[in-house]
Amino acid sequence: MTKTSFKPRVFSGIKPSGGLQLGNYLGAIKRWVDMQGPNFETVYCVVDLHAITVWQDPAELAAGTREIAAGMLASGIDPEKSILFNQSRVSAHAELGWIFNCVARVGWMDRMTQWKDKAGKNAEKQSLGLYAYPSLMAADILLYHATHVPVGEDQKQHVELTRDIAAKFNHDYKTEFFPLTTPVIEGPAMRVMNLRDGTKKMSKSGESDMERINMTDDADTISKKLKKARTDPAPLPETLEGLAGRPEARNLVDIYAALSDRTAEQVIAEFAGAGWGTFKPALADLAVEKLAPISVEMKRLMADPAEIDRILRKGAERARAIAEPILARTYEIVGLQRG
Ligand code: TYM
């Protein structure tokens, strides 16, 4: 097979369920934007097939897919530089996902901590799709022979499983067809925490809207949420070690660092000894400066859904051009006849 590019390929995706929050932006999208350019070929996907592993209202799913795409565009994903599309437009994802269902082992799925957390004691009532989800995720990545997968900390185990699936496929079929993938988990905000409880991850679902920053929040809301974020009474320490055992304080420092493209050490050096009355307004101002324009741009883009669809459709065509030959070769390797 001829290689379409010599640049290493990046693939990553985001589920269109429940909108975008700051963790998606800092842990994923902001870094995807930074990876665009001469060093990588970048492929970014709104993974709608993953979303339906739990119930989605059809109209909300369609709107949510466009909203996530709008968030990615507003954050700086450039459809000229990157391939941006939604997963269900490229049927090869589901097809390779099936083949990987037959490669991956049940025991591997049982070990996935996200499955354990989501299914809890109610595993028997969950969809089969939710259980097999990591195998579809491996298909998403390997369908493009992607080697670099920028994700937040919570996806690390799934990306590692992708390596196991590639390795087992290669071993079973005596080939080196699928590359071994590396999770790219770098920077200060790989696990953005809940603003009300620093021991829980920030997520799209959750009891109170005050727990998270939504990428659609306006300037006043962003500022209010950060100023009201839970903290402890102590001032900021002189060194990063001084934040040990202070999860809420650590989280706000990490968010500041990620938004200002600095390290947590640099932020601590600047604010050593400062109280929350100093740090929180500085953080709120920084967050408003960086995030409010994205929220305004998202709303502008969402007012023209036909344009978003056009971009996704075009992206899907480009994605298919890479994915279909890889799927065809996979079918051949497995001995499935389509000719
Ligand atoms: P999803 O939709 O839950 O999240 C999308 C991305 O956002 C990151 N993220 C966070 N990062 C830091 N702090 C947080 N609080 C936070 N919350 C979310 C996630 O780590 C992720 O990078 N299974 C994936 C989607 C997926 C995918 C793929 C990713 C499907 N196929 C192939 C990479 C490659 C998911 O549910 O992400």
Tab-separated table of N, CA, C and O in Angstrom, residues 6-79:
chain	number	residue	atom	x	y	z
A	6	PHE	N	4.054	11.409	4.794
A	6	PHE	CA	5.169	11.009	5.644
A	6	PHE	C	5.080	11.674	7.007
A	6	PHE	O	5.855	11.383	7.888
A	7	LYS	N	4.133	12.564	7.153
A	7	LYS	CA	3.982	13.201	8.465
A	7	LYS	C	3.287	12.234	9.398
A	7	LYS	O	2.341	11.560	8.983
A	8	PRO	N	3.696	12.189	10.667
A	8	PRO	CA	2.930	11.367	11.599
A	8	PRO	C	1.498	11.894	11.697
A	8	PRO	O	1.266	13.099	11.612
A	9	ARG	N	0.562	10.968	11.847
A	9	ARG	CA	-0.836	11.390	11.856
A	9	ARG	C	-1.383	11.419	13.283
A	9	ARG	O	-1.136	10.508	14.063
A	10	VAL	N	-2.126	12.477	13.547
A	10	VAL	CA	-2.783	12.670	14.847
A	10	VAL	C	-4.263	12.387	14.666
A	10	VAL	O	-4.864	12.839	13.695
A	11	PHE	N	-4.847	11.617	15.577
A	11	PHE	CA	-6.308	11.470	15.566
A	11	PHE	C	-6.815	11.714	16.975
A	11	PHE	O	-6.232	11.249	17.951
A	12	SER	N	-7.929	12.438	17.077
A	12	SER	CA	-8.604	12.493	18.367
A	12	SER	C	-10.077	12.811	18.150
A	12	SER	O	-10.477	13.241	17.066
A	13	GLY	N	-10.869	12.550	19.191
A	13	GLY	CA	-12.304	12.727	19.031
A	13	GLY	C	-12.975	13.174	20.310
A	13	GLY	O	-12.396	13.105	21.400
A	14	ILE	N	-14.197	13.613	20.141
A	14	ILE	CA	-14.977	14.085	21.285
A	14	ILE	C	-16.439	13.716	21.079
A	14	ILE	O	-16.943	13.794	19.962
A	15	LYS	N	-17.082	13.314	22.160
A	15	LYS	CA	-18.476	12.839	22.068
A	15	LYS	C	-19.456	14.007	22.065
A	15	LYS	O	-19.313	14.905	22.890
A	16	PRO	N	-20.438	13.959	21.198
A	16	PRO	CA	-21.444	15.019	21.201
A	16	PRO	C	-22.580	14.705	22.166
A	16	PRO	O	-23.698	14.455	21.739
A	17	SER	N	-22.262	14.660	23.434
A	17	SER	CA	-23.351	14.463	24.394
A	17	SER	C	-23.187	15.490	25.489
A	17	SER	O	-22.203	15.482	26.218
A	18	GLY	N	-24.106	16.439	25.535
A	18	GLY	CA	-24.130	17.373	26.660
A	18	GLY	C	-23.254	18.607	26.547
A	18	GLY	O	-23.050	19.284	27.538
A	19	GLY	N	-22.736	18.935	25.385
A	19	GLY	CA	-21.992	20.185	25.238
A	19	GLY	C	-20.539	20.077	25.677
A	19	GLY	O	-20.086	19.033	26.141
A	20	LEU	N	-19.815	21.184	25.521
A	20	LEU	CA	-18.377	21.197	25.832
A	20	LEU	C	-18.129	21.883	27.157
A	20	LEU	O	-18.737	22.911	27.441
A	21	GLN	N	-17.197	21.357	27.931
A	21	GLN	CA	-16.799	22.030	29.166
A	21	GLN	C	-15.290	22.296	29.127
A	21	GLN	O	-14.586	21.789	28.251
A	22	LEU	N	-14.841	23.087	30.106
A	22	LEU	CA	-13.443	23.533	30.117
A	22	LEU	C	-12.446	22.380	30.052
A	22	LEU	O	-11.374	22.509	29.445
A	23	GLY	N	-12.776	21.245	30.662
A	23	GLY	CA	-11.870	20.086	30.621
A	23	GLY	C	-11.672	19.601	29.189
A	23	GLY	O	-10.547	19.266	28.796
A	24	ASN	N	-12.726	19.584	28.396
A	24	ASN	CA	-12.590	19.191	26.983
A	24	ASN	C	-11.670	20.164	26.253
A	24	ASN	O	-10.880	19.763	25.400
A	25	TYR	N	-11.815	21.444	26.601
A	25	TYR	CA	-11.012	22.452	25.905
A	25	TYR	C	-9.541	22.339	26.295
A	25	TYR	O	-8.672	22.197	25.436
A	26	LEU	N	-9.265	22.353	27.614
A	26	LEU	CA	-7.852	22.371	28.040
A	26	LEU	C	-7.191	21.000	27.869
A	26	LEU	O	-6.019	20.908	27.513
A	27	GLY	N	-7.957	19.937	28.130
A	27	GLY	CA	-7.381	18.594	28.042
A	27	GLY	C	-7.267	18.096	26.609
A	27	GLY	O	-6.479	17.194	26.327
A	28	ALA	N	-8.050	18.663	25.713
A	28	ALA	CA	-8.065	18.132	24.351
A	28	ALA	C	-7.992	19.249	23.299
A	28	ALA	O	-6.935	19.472	22.701
A	29	ILE	N	-9.080	19.955	23.080
A	29	ILE	CA	-9.198	20.812	21.881
A	29	ILE	C	-8.078	21.851	21.750
A	29	ILE	O	-7.528	22.041	20.668
A	30	LYS	N	-7.727	22.491	22.862
A	30	LYS	CA	-6.675	23.528	22.781
A	30	LYS	C	-5.378	22.897	22.273
A	30	LYS	O	-4.646	23.492	21.486
A	31	ARG	N	-5.108	21.694	22.705
A	31	ARG	CA	-3.883	21.014	22.285
A	31	ARG	C	-3.992	20.531	20.836
A	31	ARG	O	-3.000	20.485	20.106
A	32	TRP	N	-5.211	20.182	20.417
A	32	TRP	CA	-5.386	19.785	19.020
A	32	TRP	C	-5.057	20.962	18.110
A	32	TRP	O	-4.464	20.790	17.038
A	33	VAL	N	-5.484	22.155	18.557
A	33	VAL	CA	-5.213	23.363	17.764
A	33	VAL	C	-3.703	23.541	17.631
A	33	VAL	O	-3.178	23.784	16.545
A	34	ASP	N	-2.991	23.373	18.754
A	34	ASP	CA	-1.536	23.564	18.752
A	34	ASP	C	-0.810	22.542	17.877
A	34	ASP	O	0.298	22.791	17.420
A	35	MET	N	-1.404	21.377	17.674
A	35	MET	CA	-0.721	20.344	16.874
A	35	MET	C	-0.908	20.542	15.373
A	35	MET	O	-0.278	19.864	14.565
A	36	GLN	N	-1.798	21.473	15.008
A	36	GLN	CA	-1.975	21.743	13.577
A	36	GLN	C	-0.702	22.399	13.059
A	36	GLN	O	-0.072	23.154	13.779
A	37	GLY	N	-0.341	22.131	11.829
A	37	GLY	CA	0.854	22.775	11.304
A	37	GLY	C	1.736	21.778	10.598
A	37	GLY	O	1.288	20.703	10.217
A	38	PRO	N	3.013	22.142	10.453
A	38	PRO	CA	3.879	21.349	9.574
A	38	PRO	C	4.271	19.975	10.109
A	38	PRO	O	4.653	19.113	9.330
A	39	ASN	N	4.172	19.761	11.417
A	39	ASN	CA	4.731	18.513	11.960
A	39	ASN	C	3.805	17.311	11.871
A	39	ASN	O	4.262	16.173	11.903
A	40	PHE	N	2.507	17.561	11.829
A	40	PHE	CA	1.543	16.456	11.869
A	40	PHE	C	0.449	16.643	10.832
A	40	PHE	O	0.114	17.766	10.479
A	41	GLU	N	-0.125	15.520	10.436
A	41	GLU	CA	-1.395	15.571	9.711
A	41	GLU	C	-2.468	15.334	10.778
A	41	GLU	O	-2.407	14.339	11.507
A	42	THR	N	-3.413	16.226	10.899
A	42	THR	CA	-4.342	16.172	12.035
A	42	THR	C	-5.759	15.809	11.594
A	42	THR	O	-6.299	16.416	10.665
A	43	VAL	N	-6.330	14.837	12.277
A	43	VAL	CA	-7.681	14.363	11.964
A	43	VAL	C	-8.504	14.430	13.251
A	43	VAL	O	-8.165	13.777	14.242
A	44	TYR	N	-9.566	15.244	13.250
A	44	TYR	CA	-10.377	15.434	14.451
A	44	TYR	C	-11.840	15.114	14.162
A	44	TYR	O	-12.385	15.500	13.132
A	45	CYS	N	-12.451	14.426	15.106
A	45	CYS	CA	-13.736	13.797	14.817
A	45	CYS	C	-14.756	14.050	15.939
A	45	CYS	O	-14.417	13.951	17.119
A	46	VAL	N	-15.976	14.337	15.551
A	46	VAL	CA	-17.077	14.374	16.521
A	46	VAL	C	-17.651	12.957	16.529
A	46	VAL	O	-18.237	12.508	15.540
A	47	VAL	N	-17.429	12.241	17.618
A	47	VAL	CA	-17.698	10.797	17.600
A	47	VAL	C	-19.155	10.506	17.996
A	47	VAL	O	-19.457	10.071	19.109
A	48	ASP	N	-20.043	10.705	17.035
A	48	ASP	CA	-21.472	10.548	17.330
A	48	ASP	C	-21.862	9.082	17.574
A	48	ASP	O	-22.786	8.809	18.342
A	49	LEU	N	-21.146	8.147	16.943
A	49	LEU	CA	-21.473	6.732	17.197
A	49	LEU	C	-21.161	6.349	18.649
A	49	LEU	O	-21.820	5.475	19.221
A	50	HIS	N	-20.167	7.003	19.222
A	50	HIS	CA	-19.863	6.742	20.640
A	50	HIS	C	-20.954	7.304	21.543
A	50	HIS	O	-21.244	6.727	22.593
A	51	ALA	N	-21.522	8.445	21.136
A	51	ALA	CA	-22.517	9.091	22.001
A	51	ALA	C	-23.721	8.180	22.245
A	51	ALA	O	-24.263	8.142	23.344
A	52	ILE	N	-24.109	7.403	21.218
A	52	ILE	CA	-25.344	6.615	21.368
A	52	ILE	C	-25.150	5.339	22.189
A	52	ILE	O	-26.087	4.545	22.323
A	53	THR	N	-23.968	5.154	22.766
A	53	THR	CA	-23.810	4.021	23.693
A	53	THR	C	-24.659	4.241	24.948
A	53	THR	O	-24.919	3.307	25.685
A	54	VAL	N	-25.020	5.498	25.196
A	54	VAL	CA	-26.091	5.775	26.170
A	54	VAL	C	-27.181	6.539	25.425
A	54	VAL	O	-26.915	7.166	24.395
A	55	TRP	N	-28.397	6.498	25.924
A	55	TRP	CA	-29.535	7.062	25.185
A	55	TRP	C	-29.320	8.525	24.809
A	55	TRP	O	-28.910	9.336	25.644
A	56	GLN	N	-29.595	8.852	23.552
A	56	GLN	CA	-29.547	10.242	23.090
A	56	GLN	C	-30.851	10.547	22.368
A	56	GLN	O	-31.239	9.797	21.468
A	57	ASP	N	-31.445	11.641	22.727
A	57	ASP	CA	-32.598	12.104	21.968
A	57	ASP	C	-32.112	12.457	20.546
A	57	ASP	O	-31.124	13.178	20.398
A	58	PRO	N	-32.772	11.927	19.504
A	58	PRO	CA	-32.249	12.128	18.136
A	58	PRO	C	-32.041	13.590	17.741
A	58	PRO	O	-31.004	13.937	17.161
A	59	ALA	N	-33.013	14.441	18.051
A	59	ALA	CA	-32.869	15.850	17.650
A	59	ALA	C	-31.713	16.496	18.420
A	59	ALA	O	-30.935	17.276	17.861
A	60	GLU	N	-31.598	16.135	19.705
A	60	GLU	CA	-30.497	16.715	20.496
A	60	GLU	C	-29.141	16.203	20.033
A	60	GLU	O	-28.152	16.928	20.064
A	61	LEU	N	-29.105	14.958	19.583
A	61	LEU	CA	-27.829	14.405	19.096
A	61	LEU	C	-27.362	15.167	17.853
A	61	LEU	O	-26.190	15.548	17.745
A	62	ALA	N	-28.305	15.406	16.945
A	62	ALA	CA	-27.943	16.128	15.713
A	62	ALA	C	-27.470	17.547	16.060
A	62	ALA	O	-26.439	18.018	15.561
A	63	ALA	N	-28.207	18.205	16.962
A	63	ALA	CA	-27.816	19.573	17.346
A	63	ALA	C	-26.496	19.549	18.107
A	63	ALA	O	-25.629	20.419	17.911
A	64	GLY	N	-26.320	18.545	18.956
A	64	GLY	CA	-25.092	18.431	19.754
A	64	GLY	C	-23.870	18.204	18.875
A	64	GLY	O	-22.788	18.714	19.157
A	65	THR	N	-24.043	17.451	17.816
A	65	THR	CA	-22.928	17.195	16.886
A	65	THR	C	-22.465	18.512	16.262
A	65	THR	O	-21.271	18.799	16.194
A	66	ARG	N	-23.443	19.315	15.864
A	66	ARG	CA	-23.087	20.618	15.277
A	66	ARG	C	-22.468	21.534	16.329
A	66	ARG	O	-21.544	22.297	16.039
A	67	GLU	N	-22.973	21.447	17.550
A	67	GLU	CA	-22.449	22.326	18.610
A	67	GLU	C	-20.978	22.006	18.913
A	67	GLU	O	-20.147	22.901	19.082
A	68	ILE	N	-20.651	20.707	18.959
A	68	ILE	CA	-19.261	20.341	19.234
A	68	ILE	C	-18.373	20.802	18.074
A	68	ILE	O	-17.275	21.336	18.281
A	69	ALA	N	-18.868	20.605	16.853
A	69	ALA	CA	-18.085	21.060	15.694
A	69	ALA	C	-17.878	22.573	15.775
A	69	ALA	O	-16.771	23.071	15.541
A	70	ALA	N	-18.936	23.293	16.156
A	70	ALA	CA	-18.814	24.758	16.285
A	70	ALA	C	-17.773	25.109	17.345
A	70	ALA	O	-16.965	26.030	17.158
A	71	GLY	N	-17.762	24.362	18.443
A	71	GLY	CA	-16.786	24.615	19.511
A	71	GLY	C	-15.368	24.375	19.030
A	71	GLY	O	-14.440	25.121	19.373
A	72	MET	N	-15.198	23.343	18.238
A	72	MET	CA	-13.862	23.045	17.721
A	72	MET	C	-13.409	24.145	16.751
A	72	MET	O	-12.272	24.624	16.824
A	73	LEU	N	-14.313	24.556	15.878
A	73	LEU	CA	-13.976	25.621	14.916
A	73	LEU	C	-13.696	26.929	15.657
A	73	LEU	O	-12.696	27.605	15.384
A	74	ALA	N	-14.557	27.247	16.620
A	74	ALA	CA	-14.394	28.513	17.356
A	74	ALA	C	-13.090	28.522	18.150
A	74	ALA	O	-12.490	29.570	18.374
A	75	SER	N	-12.628	27.343	18.571
A	75	SER	CA	-11.382	27.265	19.348
A	75	SER	C	-10.144	27.335	18.467
A	75	SER	O	-9.030	27.425	18.982
A	76	GLY	N	-10.331	27.216	17.161
A	76	GLY	CA	-9.175	27.356	16.267
A	76	GLY	C	-8.850	26.129	15.431
A	76	GLY	O	-7.810	26.090	14.778
A	77	ILE	N	-9.701	25.104	15.460
A	77	ILE	CA	-9.487	24.009	14.512
A	77	ILE	C	-9.827	24.562	13.126
A	77	ILE	O	-10.935	25.066	12.905
A	78	ASP	N	-8.862	24.476	12.236
A	78	ASP	CA	-9.009	25.076	10.915
A	78	ASP	C	-9.290	23.958	9.913
A	78	ASP	O	-8.437	23.097	9.691
A	79	PRO	N	-10.475	23.955	9.289
A	79	PRO	CA	-10.818	22.841	8.401
A	79	PRO	C	-9.941	22.750	7.148
A	79	PRO	O	-9.996	21.756	6.427
